[in-house]
Amino acid sequence: MPSPRRSARSLGLTLALVSAFAFGGSGTAAKPLIEAGLSSQHVVWLRVAGAALVLLPLAWRHRSAVLQRPGVLIGFGLLAVAGVQACYFAAIARIPVGVALLIEYLGPPLLLGYVRFVQRKPISRGATIGAAVAVGGLACVVEVWNGLSFDALGVLFALGAAACQVGYFVLADAGRQGERPIDPIAVSAFGLLIGAVVLTVFTRPWEADWSLLAGQVTMNGHQLPALLPAAWMVLVATVLAYLTGVVSVQHLSPPVAGVVANLEAVVATVLAWVLLGEHLGLPQLTGGALVLAGAFAAQTSKPPAEPAAVPADLTAFAEATAVAETTAVAETTAVAVPAGPDQAPVDLGAQRPVKPNQSR
């Protein structure tokens, strides 16, 4: 019979895979909308705002979380939702998409560094190797060597997206820590609400032509209602992706969940091949295999062993032994003073009664 810890780890792995696959479909769903005339910034706003609206009833149900852990909710909304999206789209405006994606997915190695040097927690060797292999595979998936151009500000934006991705995993894990843990559903719901508010300020959605959603879009030569990819992007690539992703972090360690998230790039490439007609080459296939291998190595690694707790019966035995030793020492320090022929020996370790009118 599997142990509770192993069952929780299996559940966390399953949810992390679902989240990676859901996130991976966002680009495929968004591209027909962008080609129809919506800007990438407005598509991102539609994605986040639509998901926030869907999760609004859950946010109201868990409204007590606002008073319990407001810092976690605000941080998740700013970093894990708004920060990742804003920094990534600012980066691809200056550097190639493949380069920006690779830099963003440096998040898992950065996460390992954060856990090791900031939180001062041990990192398993498997998670470290898995992160390195997965990032190397990701370089092949996005073909980083094609069209490489260096722009300092663009690279800084991409690194900002990577740092915000670290915040996603760290804050998702922080929600279950402390004396007042909060439901991961509350983290996702309020994070998307806060992210939607922040993105509204920067993207100005009132300037978009939303009538495009009532028409048709083209996907790989086929016409389909624009609402279909929009609904997929909101319900699957955002609502399902965030809910399963945050819960998975609370069952896995953040470094392992971060490495498994690299599968998003593989899923995005495969879906683009199948649904958009963007064919895969040998580098993508090789890179996808490396990402899968890295994720597998990370999730099968055992966490470092923690010091075993002392059982209660051994603690009680140690306390009793200490008391017995203290008593023995006290008895051995008692000194017997010889008395006269008609008197018994006097024990200086014992207290002698004092008679009235007798001097000490």
Coordinates of C-alpha atoms in Angstrom, one line a residue:
M1 CA 0.0 0.0 0.0
P2 CA 1.5 3.3 -1.0
S3 CA 2.5 5.7 1.8
P4 CA 0.6 9.0 2.2
R5 CA 3.8 10.9 1.3
R6 CA 4.2 8.9 -1.9
S7 CA 0.5 9.3 -2.8
A8 CA 0.8 13.1 -2.3
R9 CA 3.9 13.2 -4.5
S10 CA 2.1 11.2 -7.2
L11 CA -0.9 13.6 -7.1
G12 CA 1.4 16.6 -7.2
L13 CA 3.3 15.2 -10.3
T14 CA 0.0 14.5 -12.0
L15 CA -1.3 18.0 -11.4
A16 CA 2.1 19.5 -12.5
L17 CA 1.8 17.6 -15.8
V18 CA -1.8 18.8 -16.3
S19 CA -0.7 22.4 -15.5
A20 CA 2.2 22.2 -18.0
F21 CA 0.0 20.8 -20.7
A22 CA -2.6 23.5 -20.1
F23 CA -0.1 26.3 -20.0
G24 CA 1.4 25.0 -23.2
G25 CA -1.8 25.5 -25.2
S26 CA -2.0 29.2 -24.5
G27 CA 0.2 30.3 -27.4
T28 CA -1.6 28.0 -29.9
A29 CA -5.0 29.5 -28.8
A30 CA -3.7 33.1 -28.8
K31 CA -2.0 33.1 -32.2
P32 CA -5.2 33.1 -34.3
L33 CA -6.6 36.0 -32.2
I34 CA -3.4 38.0 -32.7
E35 CA -3.4 37.3 -36.5
A36 CA -7.0 38.4 -36.6
G37 CA -6.0 41.9 -35.3
L38 CA -5.8 41.8 -31.5
S39 CA -2.5 42.9 -30.1
S40 CA -0.5 40.5 -27.9
Q41 CA -1.0 42.7 -24.9
H42 CA -4.7 42.8 -25.3
V43 CA -4.8 39.0 -25.7
V44 CA -2.9 38.6 -22.5
W45 CA -5.4 40.9 -20.8
L46 CA -8.3 38.9 -22.2
R47 CA -6.7 35.7 -20.8
V48 CA -6.1 37.0 -17.3
A49 CA -9.3 39.1 -16.9
G50 CA -11.5 36.3 -18.3
A51 CA -9.9 33.8 -15.9
A52 CA -10.3 36.2 -13.0
L53 CA -14.0 36.6 -13.8
V54 CA -14.5 32.8 -13.9
L55 CA -12.8 32.4 -10.5
L56 CA -14.6 35.4 -8.9
P57 CA -17.1 33.1 -7.1
L58 CA -14.2 31.1 -5.6
A59 CA -12.5 34.3 -4.6
W60 CA -15.6 35.4 -2.7
R61 CA -15.9 32.0 -1.1
H62 CA -12.3 32.3 0.2
R63 CA -12.5 36.0 1.0
S64 CA -11.1 35.3 4.5
A65 CA -7.7 34.7 2.9
V66 CA -7.4 38.4 2.2
L67 CA -7.1 39.0 6.0
Q68 CA -5.0 35.9 6.7
R69 CA -2.2 36.2 4.1
P70 CA -2.5 39.4 2.1
G71 CA 1.2 39.5 1.3
V72 CA 1.1 36.2 -0.4
L73 CA -1.9 37.1 -2.5
I74 CA -0.6 40.5 -3.6
G75 CA 2.8 39.0 -4.4
F76 CA 1.3 36.2 -6.4
G77 CA -0.8 38.6 -8.4
L78 CA 2.1 41.0 -9.1
L79 CA 4.8 38.4 -9.8
A80 CA 3.2 35.1 -10.9
V81 CA 0.5 36.7 -13.0
A82 CA 1.1 40.3 -14.1
G83 CA 4.9 40.3 -13.8
V84 CA 5.6 37.2 -15.9
Q85 CA 3.2 38.4 -18.7
A86 CA 4.4 42.0 -18.8
C87 CA 8.1 41.2 -18.7
Y88 CA 7.9 38.4 -21.3
F89 CA 6.0 40.6 -23.9
A90 CA 8.4 43.5 -23.2
A91 CA 11.3 41.1 -23.9
I92 CA 10.0 39.7 -27.2
A93 CA 9.6 43.3 -28.5
R94 CA 13.5 43.6 -28.3
I95 CA 15.0 40.1 -28.6
P96 CA 13.9 36.9 -30.5
V97 CA 11.1 34.9 -29.1
G98 CA 13.2 31.8 -28.7
V99 CA 15.9 33.7 -26.7
A100 CA 13.3 35.3 -24.5
L101 CA 11.6 32.0 -23.8
L102 CA 14.9 30.3 -23.0
I103 CA 15.9 33.1 -20.6
E104 CA 12.4 33.0 -18.9
Y105 CA 12.8 29.3 -18.4
L106 CA 16.0 29.8 -16.5
G107 CA 13.5 30.1 -13.7
P108 CA 14.1 26.5 -12.4
P109 CA 17.9 27.0 -11.9
L110 CA 17.2 30.4 -10.3
L111 CA 14.7 28.7 -8.1
L112 CA 17.2 26.1 -7.0
G113 CA 19.6 28.9 -6.1
Y114 CA 16.9 30.7 -4.1
V115 CA 16.0 27.6 -2.2
R116 CA 19.6 26.7 -1.5
F117 CA 21.1 30.1 -0.7
V118 CA 18.2 32.2 0.5
Q119 CA 16.0 29.7 2.2
R120 CA 19.1 27.6 3.1
K121 CA 17.4 24.3 2.4
P122 CA 19.1 21.2 0.9
I123 CA 18.6 20.5 -2.8
S124 CA 18.5 16.9 -4.1
R125 CA 21.1 16.0 -6.7
G126 CA 18.3 14.7 -9.0
A127 CA 16.5 18.1 -9.0
T128 CA 19.7 19.9 -9.9
I129 CA 20.6 17.5 -12.7
G130 CA 17.1 17.6 -14.0
A131 CA 17.0 21.4 -14.1
A132 CA 20.3 21.5 -16.1
V133 CA 19.2 18.9 -18.6
A134 CA 15.8 20.4 -19.0
V135 CA 17.2 23.9 -19.7
G136 CA 19.6 22.4 -22.2
G137 CA 16.8 20.6 -23.9
L138 CA 14.8 23.8 -24.0
A139 CA 17.6 25.5 -25.9
C140 CA 17.2 22.9 -28.6
V141 CA 13.4 23.3 -28.6
V142 CA 13.5 27.0 -29.2
E143 CA 16.6 26.8 -31.4
V144 CA 18.3 29.6 -29.6
W145 CA 21.1 29.7 -32.1
N146 CA 18.8 31.1 -34.8
G147 CA 18.5 34.8 -35.0
L148 CA 20.3 35.5 -31.8
S149 CA 20.7 39.3 -31.2
F150 CA 21.8 40.9 -28.0
D151 CA 19.8 43.8 -26.5
A152 CA 20.7 44.6 -22.9
L153 CA 17.2 45.9 -22.0
G154 CA 15.5 43.0 -23.7
V155 CA 17.6 40.5 -21.8
L156 CA 16.9 42.3 -18.6
F157 CA 13.1 42.1 -19.3
A158 CA 13.5 38.3 -20.0
L159 CA 15.5 37.9 -16.7
G160 CA 12.6 39.7 -15.0
A161 CA 10.2 37.2 -16.4
A162 CA 12.4 34.4 -15.1
A163 CA 12.5 36.0 -11.6
C164 CA 8.8 36.4 -11.6
Q165 CA 8.5 32.7 -12.5
V166 CA 10.5 32.0 -9.4
G167 CA 8.0 34.0 -7.5
Y168 CA 5.2 31.8 -8.9
F169 CA 6.6 28.7 -7.3
V170 CA 7.9 30.3 -4.1
L171 CA 4.7 32.1 -3.3
A172 CA 2.6 29.1 -4.2
D173 CA 4.6 27.1 -1.7
A174 CA 4.5 29.9 0.9
G175 CA 0.7 29.7 1.0
R176 CA 0.8 26.4 2.9
Q177 CA 3.5 27.5 5.3
G178 CA 3.2 29.3 8.6
E179 CA 0.5 29.2 11.3
R180 CA -2.3 30.3 8.9
P181 CA -2.0 28.4 5.6
I182 CA -4.5 29.3 2.9
D183 CA -6.2 27.3 0.3
P184 CA -4.3 27.1 -3.0
I185 CA -7.6 27.9 -4.8
A186 CA -7.6 31.3 -3.0
V187 CA -4.0 31.9 -4.1
S188 CA -5.0 31.4 -7.8
A189 CA -8.3 33.3 -7.7
F190 CA -7.0 36.4 -5.9
G191 CA -3.7 36.3 -7.8
L192 CA -5.6 36.4 -11.1
L193 CA -7.9 39.2 -9.8
I194 CA -4.9 41.3 -8.8
G195 CA -3.0 40.5 -12.0
A196 CA -6.0 41.6 -14.1
V197 CA -6.2 44.9 -12.3
V198 CA -2.5 45.6 -12.8
L199 CA -2.6 44.6 -16.5
T200 CA -5.7 46.8 -17.1
V201 CA -3.6 49.8 -16.1
F202 CA -0.8 49.0 -18.5
T203 CA -2.6 47.4 -21.5
R204 CA -5.6 49.8 -21.7
P205 CA -8.1 47.2 -23.0
W206 CA -10.6 49.9 -23.9
E207 CA -8.5 50.7 -27.0
A208 CA -8.9 47.2 -28.5
D209 CA -11.5 46.2 -31.1
W210 CA -13.3 43.4 -29.2
S211 CA -15.8 43.0 -32.0
L212 CA -13.3 40.6 -33.5
L213 CA -14.4 38.0 -31.0
A214 CA -17.8 37.8 -32.7
G215 CA -16.2 36.8 -36.1
Q216 CA -14.2 34.0 -37.5
V217 CA -10.4 33.3 -37.1
T218 CA -8.1 31.1 -39.2
M219 CA -6.2 28.2 -37.6
N220 CA -4.0 26.2 -40.0
G221 CA -6.2 27.1 -43.0
H222 CA -9.5 26.3 -41.2
Q223 CA -12.1 28.8 -40.2
L224 CA -13.6 28.7 -36.7
P225 CA -15.4 31.0 -34.3
A226 CA -13.0 33.4 -32.5
L227 CA -14.8 32.6 -29.2
L228 CA -13.5 29.0 -29.4
P229 CA -9.8 29.7 -29.0
A230 CA -10.6 32.6 -26.6
A231 CA -12.6 30.2 -24.4
W232 CA -9.8 27.6 -24.5
M233 CA -7.2 30.2 -23.6
V234 CA -9.2 31.4 -20.6
L235 CA -10.7 28.2 -19.3
V236 CA -7.9 25.7 -20.0
A237 CA -4.7 27.6 -20.5
T238 CA -5.3 29.9 -17.5
V239 CA -8.0 28.7 -15.1
L240 CA -7.1 25.0 -15.2
A241 CA -3.4 25.8 -15.6
Y242 CA -3.1 28.0 -12.5
L243 CA -5.4 25.9 -10.3
T244 CA -3.5 22.7 -10.9
G245 CA -0.1 24.4 -10.9
V246 CA -0.5 26.0 -7.5
V247 CA -1.9 22.8 -5.9
S248 CA 1.0 20.8 -7.5
V249 CA 3.6 23.0 -5.8
Q250 CA 2.1 22.3 -2.4
H251 CA 2.5 18.5 -3.0
L252 CA 5.9 18.7 -4.6
S253 CA 8.9 20.8 -3.7
P254 CA 9.1 24.1 -5.7
P255 CA 12.4 23.0 -7.5
V256 CA 10.8 19.8 -8.8
A257 CA 7.6 21.5 -9.8
G258 CA 9.7 24.1 -11.6
V259 CA 11.5 21.6 -13.7
V260 CA 8.3 19.8 -14.6
A261 CA 6.9 23.1 -15.8
N262 CA 9.5 23.1 -18.6
L263 CA 7.3 20.6 -20.4
E264 CA 5.2 23.7 -21.3
A265 CA 7.7 24.5 -24.0
V266 CA 7.5 21.0 -25.5
V267 CA 3.7 21.0 -25.4
A268 CA 3.6 24.4 -27.1
T269 CA 5.8 23.2 -29.9
V270 CA 3.9 20.0 -30.5
L271 CA 0.5 21.8 -30.5
A272 CA 1.9 24.4 -32.9
W273 CA 3.0 21.5 -35.1
V274 CA -0.4 19.8 -35.0
L275 CA -2.8 22.7 -35.0
L276 CA -0.9 25.5 -36.7
G277 CA 1.1 23.5 -39.2
E278 CA 4.5 24.6 -37.7
H279 CA 6.6 21.5 -38.4
L280 CA 9.2 20.1 -35.9
G281 CA 12.7 19.6 -36.9
L282 CA 15.4 17.3 -35.4
P283 CA 16.6 19.9 -32.9
Q284 CA 13.0 20.3 -31.5
L285 CA 12.6 16.6 -31.2
T286 CA 16.0 16.2 -29.5
G287 CA 15.3 19.1 -27.2
G288 CA 11.9 17.7 -26.3
A289 CA 13.4 14.4 -25.3
L290 CA 15.9 16.2 -23.1
V291 CA 13.2 18.2 -21.4
L292 CA 11.3 15.0 -20.7
A293 CA 14.4 13.4 -19.3
G294 CA 15.2 16.3 -17.1
A295 CA 11.7 16.5 -15.7
F296 CA 11.7 12.7 -15.1
A297 CA 15.0 12.9 -13.3
A298 CA 13.8 15.7 -11.1
Q299 CA 10.5 14.2 -10.1
T300 CA 12.0 10.8 -9.3
S301 CA 14.8 12.2 -7.1
K302 CA 14.4 11.7 -3.4
P303 CA 14.5 14.8 -1.2
P304 CA 17.5 15.0 1.2
A305 CA 16.9 13.1 4.4
E306 CA 15.9 15.1 7.4
P307 CA 17.1 14.5 10.9
A308 CA 15.0 11.8 12.6
A309 CA 12.9 13.0 15.5
V310 CA 13.6 11.4 18.9
P311 CA 10.7 9.1 20.0
A312 CA 8.7 10.1 23.0
D313 CA 9.6 6.9 24.9
L314 CA 13.3 7.5 24.4
T315 CA 12.9 11.1 25.6
A316 CA 11.2 9.9 28.8
F317 CA 13.8 7.3 29.4
A318 CA 16.6 9.9 29.0
E319 CA 14.9 12.2 31.5
A320 CA 14.5 9.4 34.0
T321 CA 18.2 8.4 33.6
A322 CA 19.2 12.0 34.2
V323 CA 17.2 12.2 37.4
A324 CA 18.7 8.9 38.7
E325 CA 22.2 10.1 38.0
T326 CA 21.6 13.4 39.8
T327 CA 20.3 11.4 42.8
A328 CA 23.3 9.1 42.8
V329 CA 25.7 12.1 42.7
A330 CA 23.9 13.7 45.7
E331 CA 24.2 10.5 47.8
T332 CA 27.9 10.1 47.1
T333 CA 28.7 13.6 48.2
A334 CA 27.2 13.1 51.7
V335 CA 30.0 12.9 54.3
A336 CA 29.7 10.8 57.5
V337 CA 31.4 12.4 60.6
P338 CA 32.5 10.0 63.3
A339 CA 30.7 10.4 66.6
G340 CA 31.4 9.6 70.2
P341 CA 31.0 6.2 71.7
D342 CA 27.4 6.9 72.7
Q343 CA 26.4 8.7 69.6
A344 CA 25.5 7.6 66.0
P345 CA 27.5 9.0 63.1
V346 CA 26.3 12.4 61.8
D347 CA 25.5 12.7 58.1
L348 CA 26.4 16.2 57.0
G349 CA 24.3 15.7 53.9
A350 CA 21.1 15.6 55.9
Q351 CA 19.5 18.6 57.7
R352 CA 19.7 18.3 61.6
P353 CA 16.8 19.6 63.6
V354 CA 17.7 22.5 65.9
K355 CA 16.5 22.4 69.5
P356 CA 15.3 25.5 71.3
N357 CA 18.0 27.5 73.0
Q358 CA 20.7 25.6 71.1
S359 CA 23.3 27.6 69.2
R360 CA 24.2 26.8 65.6

